[in-house]
Amino acid sequence: MQHIRRIETEQSRRDARWNGARGLEDCHAYMANEAQRMGALGFAYLARPEHSVRGPSWLRGATASVEAHYRYAREIMGITDGDQLYA
């Protein structure tokens, strides 16, 4: 049987990063990375055309959820609004 090397998925790379964590700093870095990734996916999800027909209350709730991911990541990394030009 032929074995194909270097087959990695995004999930396996995340698992490897998590399993490689040795201290709290590594855990914080991992969680910040994941929170930013989920925030980016959330904003891409909100931009999909099928969500344009949803009401303003759904959009406010979904946007607040996505912003919470970024806020959590910034809290872990110790970034303030003053540190970011686009904030």
Short mmCIF file of C-alpha atoms in Angstrom, two decimals:
data_model
loop_
_atom_site.label_atom_id
_atom_site.label_comp_id
_atom_site.label_asym_id
_atom_site.label_seq_id
_atom_site.Cartn_x
_atom_site.Cartn_y
_atom_site.Cartn_z
CA MET A 1 0.00 0.00 0.00
CA GLN A 2 1.32 3.42 -0.90
CA HIS A 3 1.54 5.94 1.92
CA ILE A 4 1.10 9.57 1.09
CA ARG A 5 3.22 11.81 3.26
CA ARG A 6 2.55 15.29 4.53
CA ILE A 7 -1.21 15.10 4.42
CA GLU A 8 -2.36 17.67 6.92
CA THR A 9 -5.68 19.27 7.52
CA GLU A 10 -6.34 22.55 9.27
CA GLN A 11 -7.73 20.60 12.22
CA SER A 12 -4.61 18.42 12.51
CA ARG A 13 -2.37 21.51 12.45
CA ARG A 14 -4.46 23.10 15.22
CA ASP A 15 -4.32 19.87 17.23
CA ALA A 16 -0.54 19.78 16.84
CA ARG A 17 -0.25 23.38 18.08
CA TRP A 18 -2.49 22.62 21.05
CA ASN A 19 -0.67 19.39 21.93
CA GLY A 20 2.64 21.24 21.68
CA ALA A 21 1.59 23.79 24.32
CA ARG A 22 3.92 23.65 27.30
CA GLY A 23 2.77 26.53 29.46
CA LEU A 24 0.11 29.15 29.93
CA GLU A 25 1.75 31.49 27.43
CA ASP A 26 1.45 28.82 24.73
CA CYS A 27 -2.20 28.26 25.66
CA HIS A 28 -2.90 31.98 25.51
CA ALA A 29 -1.24 32.25 22.10
CA TYR A 30 -3.25 29.29 20.82
CA MET A 31 -6.54 30.67 22.14
CA ALA A 32 -5.83 34.12 20.70
CA ASN A 33 -5.08 32.54 17.33
CA GLU A 34 -8.30 30.52 17.44
CA ALA A 35 -10.39 33.50 18.51
CA GLN A 36 -9.03 35.58 15.64
CA ARG A 37 -9.62 32.73 13.20
CA MET A 38 -13.21 32.29 14.35
CA GLY A 39 -13.77 36.04 14.16
CA ALA A 40 -12.49 36.15 10.60
CA LEU A 41 -14.69 33.21 9.63
CA GLY A 42 -17.63 34.93 11.30
CA PHE A 43 -17.19 38.14 9.31
CA ALA A 44 -16.94 36.10 6.10
CA TYR A 45 -20.13 34.28 7.14
CA LEU A 46 -21.97 37.55 7.73
CA ALA A 47 -20.98 38.81 4.28
CA ARG A 48 -22.73 35.93 2.50
CA PRO A 49 -25.59 37.13 0.27
CA GLU A 50 -28.27 34.92 1.84
CA HIS A 51 -27.96 36.87 5.09
CA SER A 52 -29.00 40.14 3.45
CA VAL A 53 -32.66 39.16 3.89
CA ARG A 54 -32.37 38.64 7.63
CA GLY A 55 -33.57 41.32 9.98
CA PRO A 56 -31.51 44.00 11.69
CA SER A 57 -31.84 42.33 15.09
CA TRP A 58 -30.26 39.10 13.76
CA LEU A 59 -27.45 41.10 12.19
CA ARG A 60 -26.78 42.99 15.44
CA GLY A 61 -26.62 39.73 17.40
CA ALA A 62 -24.39 37.96 14.87
CA THR A 63 -22.07 40.96 14.60
CA ALA A 64 -21.81 41.20 18.40
CA SER A 65 -20.87 37.51 18.56
CA VAL A 66 -18.12 37.93 15.97
CA GLU A 67 -16.82 41.06 17.66
CA ALA A 68 -16.69 39.15 20.95
CA HIS A 69 -14.23 36.69 19.38
CA TYR A 70 -11.92 39.54 18.42
CA ARG A 71 -12.35 41.22 21.79
CA TYR A 72 -11.41 37.94 23.52
CA ALA A 73 -8.32 37.55 21.32
CA ARG A 74 -7.24 41.13 22.01
CA GLU A 75 -7.77 40.63 25.74
CA ILE A 76 -5.55 37.53 25.72
CA MET A 77 -2.84 39.30 23.75
CA GLY A 78 -3.05 42.44 25.87
CA ILE A 79 -3.85 44.72 22.92
CA THR A 80 -5.73 47.93 23.65
CA ASP A 81 -7.65 50.19 21.29
CA GLY A 82 -4.76 52.63 21.39
CA ASP A 83 -2.44 49.92 20.04
CA GLN A 84 -4.52 49.47 16.91
CA LEU A 85 -4.83 52.14 14.27
CA TYR A 86 -8.02 50.70 12.84
CA ALA A 87 -9.78 50.34 16.23
#
